[in-house]
mmCIF file of C-alpha atoms in Angstrom:
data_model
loop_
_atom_site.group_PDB
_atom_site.id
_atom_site.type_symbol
_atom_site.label_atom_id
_atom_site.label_comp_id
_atom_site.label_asym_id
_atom_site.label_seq_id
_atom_site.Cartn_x
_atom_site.Cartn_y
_atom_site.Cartn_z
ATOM 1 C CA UNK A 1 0.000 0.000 0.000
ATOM 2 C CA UNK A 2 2.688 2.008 0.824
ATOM 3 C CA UNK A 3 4.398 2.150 -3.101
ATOM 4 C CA UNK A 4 1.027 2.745 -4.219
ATOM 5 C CA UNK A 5 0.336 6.004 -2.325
ATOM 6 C CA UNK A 6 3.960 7.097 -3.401
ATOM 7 C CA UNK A 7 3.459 5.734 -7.066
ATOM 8 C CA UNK A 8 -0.162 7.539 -6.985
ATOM 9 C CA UNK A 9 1.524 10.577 -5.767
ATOM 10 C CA UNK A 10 4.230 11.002 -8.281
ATOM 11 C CA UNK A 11 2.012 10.714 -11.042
ATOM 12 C CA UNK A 12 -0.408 13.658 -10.191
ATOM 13 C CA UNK A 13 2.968 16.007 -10.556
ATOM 14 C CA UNK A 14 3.365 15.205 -13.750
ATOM 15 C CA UNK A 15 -0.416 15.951 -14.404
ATOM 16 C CA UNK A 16 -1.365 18.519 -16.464
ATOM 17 C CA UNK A 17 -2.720 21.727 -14.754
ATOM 18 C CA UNK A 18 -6.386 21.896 -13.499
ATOM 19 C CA UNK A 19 -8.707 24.112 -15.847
ATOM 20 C CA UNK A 20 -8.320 26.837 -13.344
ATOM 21 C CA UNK A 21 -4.994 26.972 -12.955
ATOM 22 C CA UNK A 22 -4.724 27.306 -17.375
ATOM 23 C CA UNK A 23 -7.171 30.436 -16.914
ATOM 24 C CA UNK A 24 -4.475 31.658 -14.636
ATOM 25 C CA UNK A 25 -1.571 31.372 -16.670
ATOM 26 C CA UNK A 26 -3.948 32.367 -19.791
ATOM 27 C CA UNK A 27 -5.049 35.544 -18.069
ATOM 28 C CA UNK A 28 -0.910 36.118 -16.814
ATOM 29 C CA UNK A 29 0.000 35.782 -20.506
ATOM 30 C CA UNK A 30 -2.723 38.528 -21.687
ATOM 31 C CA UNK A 31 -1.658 40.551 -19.036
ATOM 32 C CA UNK A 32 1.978 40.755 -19.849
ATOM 33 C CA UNK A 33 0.984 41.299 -23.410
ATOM 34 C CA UNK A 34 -1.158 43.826 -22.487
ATOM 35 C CA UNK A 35 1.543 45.276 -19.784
ATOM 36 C CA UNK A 36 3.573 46.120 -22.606
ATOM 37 C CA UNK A 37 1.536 47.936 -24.413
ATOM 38 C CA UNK A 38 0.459 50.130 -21.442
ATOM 39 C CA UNK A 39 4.343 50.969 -20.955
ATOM 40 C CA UNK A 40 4.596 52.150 -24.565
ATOM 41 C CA UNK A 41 1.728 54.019 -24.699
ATOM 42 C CA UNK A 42 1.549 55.226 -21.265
ATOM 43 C CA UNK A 43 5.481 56.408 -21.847
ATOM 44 C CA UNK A 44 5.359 57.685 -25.464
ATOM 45 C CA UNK A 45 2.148 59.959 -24.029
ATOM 46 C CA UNK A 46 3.596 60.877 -20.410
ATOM 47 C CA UNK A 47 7.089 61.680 -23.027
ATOM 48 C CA UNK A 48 5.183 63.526 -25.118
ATOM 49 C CA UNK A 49 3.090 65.583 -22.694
ATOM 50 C CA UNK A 50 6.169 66.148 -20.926
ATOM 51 C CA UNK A 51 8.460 67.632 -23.797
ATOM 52 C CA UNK A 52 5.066 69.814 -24.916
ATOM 53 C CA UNK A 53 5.061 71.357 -21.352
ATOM 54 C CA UNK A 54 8.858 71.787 -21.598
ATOM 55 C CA UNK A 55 8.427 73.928 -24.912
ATOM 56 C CA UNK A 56 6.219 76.423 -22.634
ATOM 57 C CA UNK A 57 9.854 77.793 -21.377
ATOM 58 C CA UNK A 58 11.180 78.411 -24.691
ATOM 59 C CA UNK A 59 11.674 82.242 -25.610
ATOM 60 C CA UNK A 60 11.313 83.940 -28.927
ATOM 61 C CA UNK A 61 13.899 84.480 -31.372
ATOM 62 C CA UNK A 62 13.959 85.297 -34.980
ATOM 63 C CA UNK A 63 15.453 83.017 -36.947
ATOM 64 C CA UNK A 64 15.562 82.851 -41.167
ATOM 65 C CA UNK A 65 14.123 79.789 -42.835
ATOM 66 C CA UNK A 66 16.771 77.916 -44.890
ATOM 67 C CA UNK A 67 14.835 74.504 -46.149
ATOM 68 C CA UNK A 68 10.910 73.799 -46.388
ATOM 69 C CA UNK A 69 8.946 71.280 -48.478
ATOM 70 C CA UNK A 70 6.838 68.857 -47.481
ATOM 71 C CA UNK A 71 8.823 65.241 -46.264
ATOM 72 C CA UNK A 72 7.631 61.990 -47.385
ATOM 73 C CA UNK A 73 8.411 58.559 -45.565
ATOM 74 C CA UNK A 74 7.721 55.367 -47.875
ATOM 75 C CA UNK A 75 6.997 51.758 -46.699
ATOM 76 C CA UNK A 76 5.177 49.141 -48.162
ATOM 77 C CA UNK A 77 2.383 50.353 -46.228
ATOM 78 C CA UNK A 78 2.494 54.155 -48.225
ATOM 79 C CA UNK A 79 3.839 57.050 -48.062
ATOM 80 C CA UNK A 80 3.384 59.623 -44.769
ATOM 81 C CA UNK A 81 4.219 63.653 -44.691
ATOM 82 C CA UNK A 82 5.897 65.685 -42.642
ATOM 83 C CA UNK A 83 6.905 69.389 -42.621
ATOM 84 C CA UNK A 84 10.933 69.417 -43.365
ATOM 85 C CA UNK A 85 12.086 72.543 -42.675
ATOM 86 C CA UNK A 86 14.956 74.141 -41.802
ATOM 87 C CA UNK A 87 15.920 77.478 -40.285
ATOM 88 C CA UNK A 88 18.973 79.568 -38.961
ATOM 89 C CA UNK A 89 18.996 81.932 -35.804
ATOM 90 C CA UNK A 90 21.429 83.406 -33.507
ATOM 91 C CA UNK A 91 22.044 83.364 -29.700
ATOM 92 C CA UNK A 92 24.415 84.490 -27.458
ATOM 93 C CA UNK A 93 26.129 85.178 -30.751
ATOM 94 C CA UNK A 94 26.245 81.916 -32.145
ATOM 95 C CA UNK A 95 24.278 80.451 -34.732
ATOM 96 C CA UNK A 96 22.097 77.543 -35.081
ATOM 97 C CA UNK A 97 20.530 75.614 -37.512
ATOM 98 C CA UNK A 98 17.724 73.148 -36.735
ATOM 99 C CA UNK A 99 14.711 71.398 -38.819
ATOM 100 C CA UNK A 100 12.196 70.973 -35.526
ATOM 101 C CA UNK A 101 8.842 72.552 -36.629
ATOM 102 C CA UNK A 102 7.029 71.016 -33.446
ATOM 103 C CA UNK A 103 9.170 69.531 -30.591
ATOM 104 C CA UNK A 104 7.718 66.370 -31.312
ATOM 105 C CA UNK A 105 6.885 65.993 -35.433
ATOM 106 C CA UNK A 106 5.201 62.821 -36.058
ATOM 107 C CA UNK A 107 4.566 62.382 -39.901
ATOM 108 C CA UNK A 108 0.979 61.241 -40.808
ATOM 109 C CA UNK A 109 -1.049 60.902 -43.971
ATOM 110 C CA UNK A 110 -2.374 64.157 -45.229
ATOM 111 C CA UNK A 111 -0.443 66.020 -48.081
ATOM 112 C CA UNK A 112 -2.104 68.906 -47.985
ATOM 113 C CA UNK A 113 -1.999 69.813 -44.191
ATOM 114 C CA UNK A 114 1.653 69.715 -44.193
ATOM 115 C CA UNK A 115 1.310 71.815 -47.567
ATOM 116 C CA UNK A 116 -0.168 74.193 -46.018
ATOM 117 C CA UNK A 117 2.724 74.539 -43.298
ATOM 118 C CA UNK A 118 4.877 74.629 -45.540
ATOM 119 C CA UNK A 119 3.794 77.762 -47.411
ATOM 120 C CA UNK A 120 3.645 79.733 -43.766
ATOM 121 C CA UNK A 121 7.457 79.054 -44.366
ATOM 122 C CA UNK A 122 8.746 80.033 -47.360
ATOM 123 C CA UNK A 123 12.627 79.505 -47.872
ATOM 124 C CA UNK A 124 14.284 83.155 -47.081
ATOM 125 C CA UNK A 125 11.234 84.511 -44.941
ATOM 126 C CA UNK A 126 11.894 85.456 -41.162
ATOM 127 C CA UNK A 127 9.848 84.115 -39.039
ATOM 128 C CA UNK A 128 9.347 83.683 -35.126
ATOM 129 C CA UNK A 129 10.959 80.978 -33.556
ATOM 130 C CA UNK A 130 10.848 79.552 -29.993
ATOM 131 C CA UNK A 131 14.209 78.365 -28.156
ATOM 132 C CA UNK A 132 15.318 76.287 -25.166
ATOM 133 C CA UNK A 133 16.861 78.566 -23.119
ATOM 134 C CA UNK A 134 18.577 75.672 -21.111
ATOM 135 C CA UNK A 135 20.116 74.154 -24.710
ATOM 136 C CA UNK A 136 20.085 76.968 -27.273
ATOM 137 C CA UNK A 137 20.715 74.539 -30.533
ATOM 138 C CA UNK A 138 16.972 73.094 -29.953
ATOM 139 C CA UNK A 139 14.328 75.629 -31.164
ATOM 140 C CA UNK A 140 11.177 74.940 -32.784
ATOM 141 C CA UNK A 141 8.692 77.164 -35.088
ATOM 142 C CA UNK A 142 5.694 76.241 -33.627
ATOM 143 C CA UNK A 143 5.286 75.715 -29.748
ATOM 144 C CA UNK A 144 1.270 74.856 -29.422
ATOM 145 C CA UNK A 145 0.109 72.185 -27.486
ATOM 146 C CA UNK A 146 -0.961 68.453 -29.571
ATOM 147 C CA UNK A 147 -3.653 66.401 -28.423
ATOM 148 C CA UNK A 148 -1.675 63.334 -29.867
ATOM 149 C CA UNK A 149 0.663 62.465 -26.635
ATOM 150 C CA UNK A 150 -2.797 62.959 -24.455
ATOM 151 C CA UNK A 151 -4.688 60.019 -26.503
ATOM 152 C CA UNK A 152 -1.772 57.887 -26.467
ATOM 153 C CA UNK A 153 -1.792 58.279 -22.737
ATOM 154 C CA UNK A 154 -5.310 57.630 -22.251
ATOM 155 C CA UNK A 155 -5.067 54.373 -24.262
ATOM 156 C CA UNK A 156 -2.500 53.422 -22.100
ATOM 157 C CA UNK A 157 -4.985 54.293 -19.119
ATOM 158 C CA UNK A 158 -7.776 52.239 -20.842
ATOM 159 C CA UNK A 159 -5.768 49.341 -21.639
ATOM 160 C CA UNK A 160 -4.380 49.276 -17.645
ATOM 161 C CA UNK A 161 -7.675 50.033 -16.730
ATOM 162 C CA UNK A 162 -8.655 46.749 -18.251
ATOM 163 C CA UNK A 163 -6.089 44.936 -17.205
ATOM 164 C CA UNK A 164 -6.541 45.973 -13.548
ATOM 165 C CA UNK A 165 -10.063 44.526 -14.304
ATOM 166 C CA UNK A 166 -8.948 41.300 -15.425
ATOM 167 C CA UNK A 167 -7.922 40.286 -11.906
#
């Protein structure tokens, strides 16, 4: 009797897991998937928000735009635009030259909105710019606030919302 309790024993080990304990590791699984996708959202939005309220700071300078056409980015998916320009301005008597229109330029579909940027900035105009005061070679042309960063952060939000519910 005494084998057979041991014999009995070793073979529930190698068992395979109880239907509650594969809901457990199922649910774990989603979870880490979905715990990923929480930190990359959640951090490209708090990142984003973060270098939007940074811009705030930034002081006025004028500067002289060197470069602007619309960018294109190609994959096999298409083709996205962005605005690609370029533009020269002085500081503590030195001179920069940058190509940040926003602090954070994300290219999208949608010639004709970044068209129409574009032609604000002709090559040779003067224009306002806005720079760091903290690092004077990063300056931007145009220092309003995006929703963008926001709904990335609020998907991440959702999505840990959800996962928070899942337990």
């Amino acid at each position: 009797p005494k084998e057979d309790t041991v014999a009995t024993t070793s073979s529930t080990r190698g068992s395979p897991p109880s239907a509650q304990k594969r809901r457990q590791l199922v649910i774990g699984c989603i979870t880490l998937f979905l715990l990923m996708f929480v930190v990359a959202f959640g951090g490209f939005g708090v990142w984003g928000i973060f270098q939007q309220l940074r811009v705030r700071a930034f002081v006025p300078v004028q500067a002289e735009v060197t470069h602007s056409e619309v960018g294109v980015n190609r994959d096999g998916d298409g083709s996205t635009f962005y605005p690609d320009i370029r533009f020269r301005y002085t500081v503590d008597g030195q001179t920069h030259d940058t190509g940040k229109y926003r602090i954070q330029v994300l290219s999208s579909s949608g010639r004709s909105g970044k068209q129409e940027i574009v032609r604000r900035y002709l090559d040779g105009s003067t224009v306002k710019a806005w720079d760091d005061p903290d690092q004077p070679e990063v300056a931007v042309l145009d220092k309003s606030f995006s929703l963008f960063p926001v709904i990335f952060l609020s998907l991440g939000v959702i999505v840990l919302a959800f996962v928070i519910g899942l337990w």
